[in-house]
mmCIF file of C-alpha atoms in Angstrom:
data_model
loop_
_atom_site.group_PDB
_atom_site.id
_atom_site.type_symbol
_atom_site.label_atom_id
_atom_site.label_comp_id
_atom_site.label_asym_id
_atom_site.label_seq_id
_atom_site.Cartn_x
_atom_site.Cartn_y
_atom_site.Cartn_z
ATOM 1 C CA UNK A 1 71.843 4.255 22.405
ATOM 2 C CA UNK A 2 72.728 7.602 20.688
ATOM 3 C CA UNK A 3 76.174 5.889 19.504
ATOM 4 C CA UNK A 4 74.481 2.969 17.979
ATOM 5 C CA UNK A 5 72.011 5.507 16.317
ATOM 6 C CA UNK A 6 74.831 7.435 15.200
ATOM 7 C CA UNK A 7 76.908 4.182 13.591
ATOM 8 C CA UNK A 8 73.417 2.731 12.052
ATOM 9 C CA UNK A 9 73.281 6.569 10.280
ATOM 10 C CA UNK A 10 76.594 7.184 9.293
ATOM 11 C CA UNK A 11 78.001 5.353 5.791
ATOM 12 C CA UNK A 12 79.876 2.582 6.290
ATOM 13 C CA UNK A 13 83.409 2.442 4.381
ATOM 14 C CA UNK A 14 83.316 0.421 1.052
ATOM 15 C CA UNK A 15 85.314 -1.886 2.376
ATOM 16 C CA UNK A 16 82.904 -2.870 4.863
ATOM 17 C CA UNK A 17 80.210 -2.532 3.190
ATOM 18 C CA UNK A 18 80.970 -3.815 -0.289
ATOM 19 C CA UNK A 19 81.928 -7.458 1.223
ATOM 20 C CA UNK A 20 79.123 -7.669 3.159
ATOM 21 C CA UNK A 21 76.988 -7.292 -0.150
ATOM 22 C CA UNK A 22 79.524 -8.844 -2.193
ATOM 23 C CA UNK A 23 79.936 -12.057 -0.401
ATOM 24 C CA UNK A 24 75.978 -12.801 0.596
ATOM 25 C CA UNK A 25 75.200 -13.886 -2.811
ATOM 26 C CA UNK A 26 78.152 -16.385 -3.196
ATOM 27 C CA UNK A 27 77.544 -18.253 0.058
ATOM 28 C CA UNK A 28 73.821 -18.587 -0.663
ATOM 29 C CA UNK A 29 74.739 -19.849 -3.493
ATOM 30 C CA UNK A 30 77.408 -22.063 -2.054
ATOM 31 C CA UNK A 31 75.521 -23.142 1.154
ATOM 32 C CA UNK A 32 71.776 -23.576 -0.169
ATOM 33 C CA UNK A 33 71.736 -23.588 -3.667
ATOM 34 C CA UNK A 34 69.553 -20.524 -3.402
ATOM 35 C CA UNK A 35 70.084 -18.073 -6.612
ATOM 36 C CA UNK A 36 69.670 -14.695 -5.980
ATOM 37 C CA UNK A 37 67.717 -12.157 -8.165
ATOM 38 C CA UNK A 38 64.875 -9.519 -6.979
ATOM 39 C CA UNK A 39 62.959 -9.813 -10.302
ATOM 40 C CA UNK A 40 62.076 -13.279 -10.240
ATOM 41 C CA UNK A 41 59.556 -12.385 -7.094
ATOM 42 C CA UNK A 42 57.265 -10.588 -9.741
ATOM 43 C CA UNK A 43 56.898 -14.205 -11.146
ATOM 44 C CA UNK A 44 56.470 -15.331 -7.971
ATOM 45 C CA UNK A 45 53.600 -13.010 -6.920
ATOM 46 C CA UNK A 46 51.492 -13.783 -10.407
ATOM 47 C CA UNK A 47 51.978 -17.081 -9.453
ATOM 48 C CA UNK A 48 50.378 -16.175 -6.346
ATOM 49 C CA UNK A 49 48.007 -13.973 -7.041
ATOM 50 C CA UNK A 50 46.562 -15.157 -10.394
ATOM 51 C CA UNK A 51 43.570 -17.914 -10.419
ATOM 52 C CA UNK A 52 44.474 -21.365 -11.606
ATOM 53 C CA UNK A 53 41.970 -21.398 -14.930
ATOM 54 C CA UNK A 54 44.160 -17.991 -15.972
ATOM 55 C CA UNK A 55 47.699 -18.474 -15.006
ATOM 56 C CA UNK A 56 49.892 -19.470 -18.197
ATOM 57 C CA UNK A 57 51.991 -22.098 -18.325
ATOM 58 C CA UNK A 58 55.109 -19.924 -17.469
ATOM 59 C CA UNK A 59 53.109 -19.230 -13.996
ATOM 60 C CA UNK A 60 51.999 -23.054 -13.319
ATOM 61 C CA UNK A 61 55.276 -24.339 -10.949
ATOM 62 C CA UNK A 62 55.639 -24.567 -7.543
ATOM 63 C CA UNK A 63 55.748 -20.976 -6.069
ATOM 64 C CA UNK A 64 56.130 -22.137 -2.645
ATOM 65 C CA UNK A 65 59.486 -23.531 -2.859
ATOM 66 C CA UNK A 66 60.719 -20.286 -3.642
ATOM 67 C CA UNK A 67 59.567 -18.395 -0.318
ATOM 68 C CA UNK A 68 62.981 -17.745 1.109
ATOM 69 C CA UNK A 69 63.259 -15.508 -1.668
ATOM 70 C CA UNK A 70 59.822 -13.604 -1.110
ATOM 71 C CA UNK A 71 60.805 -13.122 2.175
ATOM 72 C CA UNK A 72 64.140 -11.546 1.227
ATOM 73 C CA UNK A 73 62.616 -9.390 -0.861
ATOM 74 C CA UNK A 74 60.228 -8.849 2.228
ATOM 75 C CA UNK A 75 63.396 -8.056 4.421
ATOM 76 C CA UNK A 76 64.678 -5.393 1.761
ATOM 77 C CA UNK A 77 61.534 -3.542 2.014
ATOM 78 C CA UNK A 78 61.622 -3.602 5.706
ATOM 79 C CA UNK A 79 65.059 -2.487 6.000
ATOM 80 C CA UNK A 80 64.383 0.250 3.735
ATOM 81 C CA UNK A 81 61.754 1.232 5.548
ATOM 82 C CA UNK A 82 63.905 1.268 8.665
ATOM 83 C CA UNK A 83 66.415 2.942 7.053
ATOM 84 C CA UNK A 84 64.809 5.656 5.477
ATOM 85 C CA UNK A 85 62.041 6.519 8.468
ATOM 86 C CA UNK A 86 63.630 5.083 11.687
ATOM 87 C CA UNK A 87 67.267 5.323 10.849
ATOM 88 C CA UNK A 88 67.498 7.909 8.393
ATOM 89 C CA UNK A 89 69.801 11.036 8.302
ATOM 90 C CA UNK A 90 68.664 14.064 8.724
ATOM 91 C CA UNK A 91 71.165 15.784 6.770
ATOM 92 C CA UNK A 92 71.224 16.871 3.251
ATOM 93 C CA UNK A 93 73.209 14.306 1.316
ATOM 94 C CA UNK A 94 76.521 14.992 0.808
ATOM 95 C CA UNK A 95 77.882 15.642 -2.854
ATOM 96 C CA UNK A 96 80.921 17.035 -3.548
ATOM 97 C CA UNK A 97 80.842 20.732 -5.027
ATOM 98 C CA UNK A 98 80.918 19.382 -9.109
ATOM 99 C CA UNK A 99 78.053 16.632 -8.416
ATOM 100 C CA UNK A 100 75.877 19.873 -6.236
ATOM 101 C CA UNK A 101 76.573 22.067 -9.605
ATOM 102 C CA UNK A 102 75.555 19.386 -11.651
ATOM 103 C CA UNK A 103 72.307 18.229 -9.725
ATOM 104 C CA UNK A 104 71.560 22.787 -8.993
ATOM 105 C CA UNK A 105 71.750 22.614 -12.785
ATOM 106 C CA UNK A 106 69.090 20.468 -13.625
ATOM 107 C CA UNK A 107 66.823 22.436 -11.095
ATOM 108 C CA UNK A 108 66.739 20.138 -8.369
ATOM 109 C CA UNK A 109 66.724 21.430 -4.393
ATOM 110 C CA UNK A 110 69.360 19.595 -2.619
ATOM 111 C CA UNK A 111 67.483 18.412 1.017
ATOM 112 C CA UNK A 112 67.325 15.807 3.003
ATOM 113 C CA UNK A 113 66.802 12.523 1.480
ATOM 114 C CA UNK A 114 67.510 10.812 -1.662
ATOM 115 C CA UNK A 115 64.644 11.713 -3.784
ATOM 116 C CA UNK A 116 63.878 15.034 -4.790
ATOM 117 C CA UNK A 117 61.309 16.838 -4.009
ATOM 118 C CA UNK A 118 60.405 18.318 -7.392
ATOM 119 C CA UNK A 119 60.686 14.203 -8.607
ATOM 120 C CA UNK A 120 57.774 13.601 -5.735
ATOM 121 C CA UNK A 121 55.012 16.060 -7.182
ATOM 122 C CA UNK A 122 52.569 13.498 -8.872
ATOM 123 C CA UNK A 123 50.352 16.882 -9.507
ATOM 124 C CA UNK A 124 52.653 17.703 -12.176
ATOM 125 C CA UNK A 125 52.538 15.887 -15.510
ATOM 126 C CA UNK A 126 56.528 15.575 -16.004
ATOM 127 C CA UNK A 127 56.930 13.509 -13.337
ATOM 128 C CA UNK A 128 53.952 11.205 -14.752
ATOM 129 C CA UNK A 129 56.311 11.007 -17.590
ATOM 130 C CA UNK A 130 59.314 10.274 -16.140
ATOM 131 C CA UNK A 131 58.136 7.634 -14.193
ATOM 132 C CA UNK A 132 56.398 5.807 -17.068
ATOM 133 C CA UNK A 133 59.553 6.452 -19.333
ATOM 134 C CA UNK A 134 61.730 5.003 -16.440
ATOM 135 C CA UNK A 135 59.565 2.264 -15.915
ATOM 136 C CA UNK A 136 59.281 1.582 -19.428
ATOM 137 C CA UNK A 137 63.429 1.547 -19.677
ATOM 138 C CA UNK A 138 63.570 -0.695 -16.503
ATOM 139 C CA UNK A 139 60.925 -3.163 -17.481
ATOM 140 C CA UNK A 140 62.225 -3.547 -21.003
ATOM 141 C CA UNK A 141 65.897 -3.209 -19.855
ATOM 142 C CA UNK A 142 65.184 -6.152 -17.449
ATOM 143 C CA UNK A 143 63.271 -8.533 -20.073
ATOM 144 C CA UNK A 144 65.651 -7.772 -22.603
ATOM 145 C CA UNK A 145 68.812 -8.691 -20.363
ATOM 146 C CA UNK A 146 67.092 -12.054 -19.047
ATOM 147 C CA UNK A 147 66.848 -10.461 -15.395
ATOM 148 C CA UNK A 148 67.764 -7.373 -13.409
ATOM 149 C CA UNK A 149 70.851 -6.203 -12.077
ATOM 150 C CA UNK A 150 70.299 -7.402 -8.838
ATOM 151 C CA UNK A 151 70.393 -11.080 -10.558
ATOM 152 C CA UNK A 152 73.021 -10.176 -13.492
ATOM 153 C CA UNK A 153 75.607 -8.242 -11.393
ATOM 154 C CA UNK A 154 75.488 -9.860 -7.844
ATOM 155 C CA UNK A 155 74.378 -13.625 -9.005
ATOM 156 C CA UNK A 156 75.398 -13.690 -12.515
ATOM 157 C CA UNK A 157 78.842 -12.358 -12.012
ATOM 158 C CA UNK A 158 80.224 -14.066 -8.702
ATOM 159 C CA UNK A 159 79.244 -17.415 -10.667
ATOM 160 C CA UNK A 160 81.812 -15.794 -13.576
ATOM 161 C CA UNK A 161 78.744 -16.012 -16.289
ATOM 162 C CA UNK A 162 79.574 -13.797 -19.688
ATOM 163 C CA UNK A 163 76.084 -13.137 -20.607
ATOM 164 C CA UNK A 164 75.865 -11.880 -16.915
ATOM 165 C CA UNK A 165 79.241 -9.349 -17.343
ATOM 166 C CA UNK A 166 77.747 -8.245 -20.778
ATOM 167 C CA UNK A 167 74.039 -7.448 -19.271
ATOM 168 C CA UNK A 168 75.655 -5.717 -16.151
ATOM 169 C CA UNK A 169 78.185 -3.496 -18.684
ATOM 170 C CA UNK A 170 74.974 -2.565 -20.407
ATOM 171 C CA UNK A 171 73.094 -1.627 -17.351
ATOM 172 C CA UNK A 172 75.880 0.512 -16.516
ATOM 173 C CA UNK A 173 76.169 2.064 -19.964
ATOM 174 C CA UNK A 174 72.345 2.576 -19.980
ATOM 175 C CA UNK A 175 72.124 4.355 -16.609
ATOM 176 C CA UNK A 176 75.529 6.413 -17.312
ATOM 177 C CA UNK A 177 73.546 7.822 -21.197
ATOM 178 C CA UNK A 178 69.821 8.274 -19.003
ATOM 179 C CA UNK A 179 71.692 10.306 -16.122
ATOM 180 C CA UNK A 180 73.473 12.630 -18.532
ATOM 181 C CA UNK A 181 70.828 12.539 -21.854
ATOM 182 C CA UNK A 182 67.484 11.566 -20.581
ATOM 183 C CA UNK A 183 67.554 13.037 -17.371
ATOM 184 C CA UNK A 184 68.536 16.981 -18.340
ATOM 185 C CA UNK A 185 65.835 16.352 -20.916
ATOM 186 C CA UNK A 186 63.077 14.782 -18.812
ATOM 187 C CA UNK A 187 63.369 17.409 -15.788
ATOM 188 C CA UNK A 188 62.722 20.463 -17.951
ATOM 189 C CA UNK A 189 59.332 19.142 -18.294
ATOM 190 C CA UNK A 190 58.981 19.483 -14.685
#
């Protein structure tokens, strides 16, 4: 049992990992014309949730026949649950010595987990503001692109779309400017 323990909480190599991700999409795709995109369950759940004399038109369609995909985004919660309580590493993460002088220099703790501490303390105003400025960059970001990256990288590019490959390049470019602008910025106000 502790070996199996031991494999679930060790990284797997890219190369296992990475087709394993890479290849899901594709054969849902292929095998029951099921598109993949985590975004689209927000739709979903107004769909749900909302009562018939409000819904807009953009929320009047058949919710049900999409349930494989509220259930997969079921599973991903689940399994991060698992993962994170049940399976999850009690060491700090590992970062080589220029990423631990890079993340010490912003005034973050390395410890266990992925989330800082400091990024945790809703008692402090900065992190009210960076998670409404992140949220606002997401939600646009996502709008703006015509779905997330979930949808644009996974979906969009094993199906060889360009607006897909252009949205993902931008997600990337965005993330790469808000980790090394935004982010030294925003954590000095916490």
């Amino acid at each position: 049992m502790n070996d199996l323990l031991h494999f679930l909480q060790s990284p797997w190599p890219w190369w296992v990992g990475g087709p394993l991700i890479g290849l899901t999409v594709p054969l849902m795709l292929w095998l029951g014309n099921k598109p993949f995109g985590i975004s689209s369950n927000l739709r979903h759940g107004c769909a749900i949730l909302l009562p018939e004399q409000a819904k807009p038109s953009f929320f009047r369609y058949n919710w049900r026949a999409e349930k494989w995909n509220l259930m997969f985004a079921a599973g991903l919660v689940l399994g991060g649950l698992l993962a994170g309580g049940v399976f999850g590493n009690p060491e700090p993460t590992r970062l080589s010595e220029g990423g631990l002088q890079a993340v010490q220099n912003l005034g973050v703790q390395l410890r266990p987990g992925l989330v800082p501490a400091e990024l945790q303390d809703l008692s402090r105003p900065g992190v009210w503001l960076i998670l409404a400025l992140s949220g606002l960059l997401v939600g646009f970001g996502t709008r703006y692109g015509g779905g997330c990256t979930s949808g644009h990288a996974i979906t969009g590019l094993s199906t060889l779309q360009k607006p897909s490959l252009i949205a993902t390049a931008a997600f990337f470019a965005g993330g790469i400017l808000s980790a090394n602008l935004l982010l030294p910025l925003l954590m000095r106000l916490v």
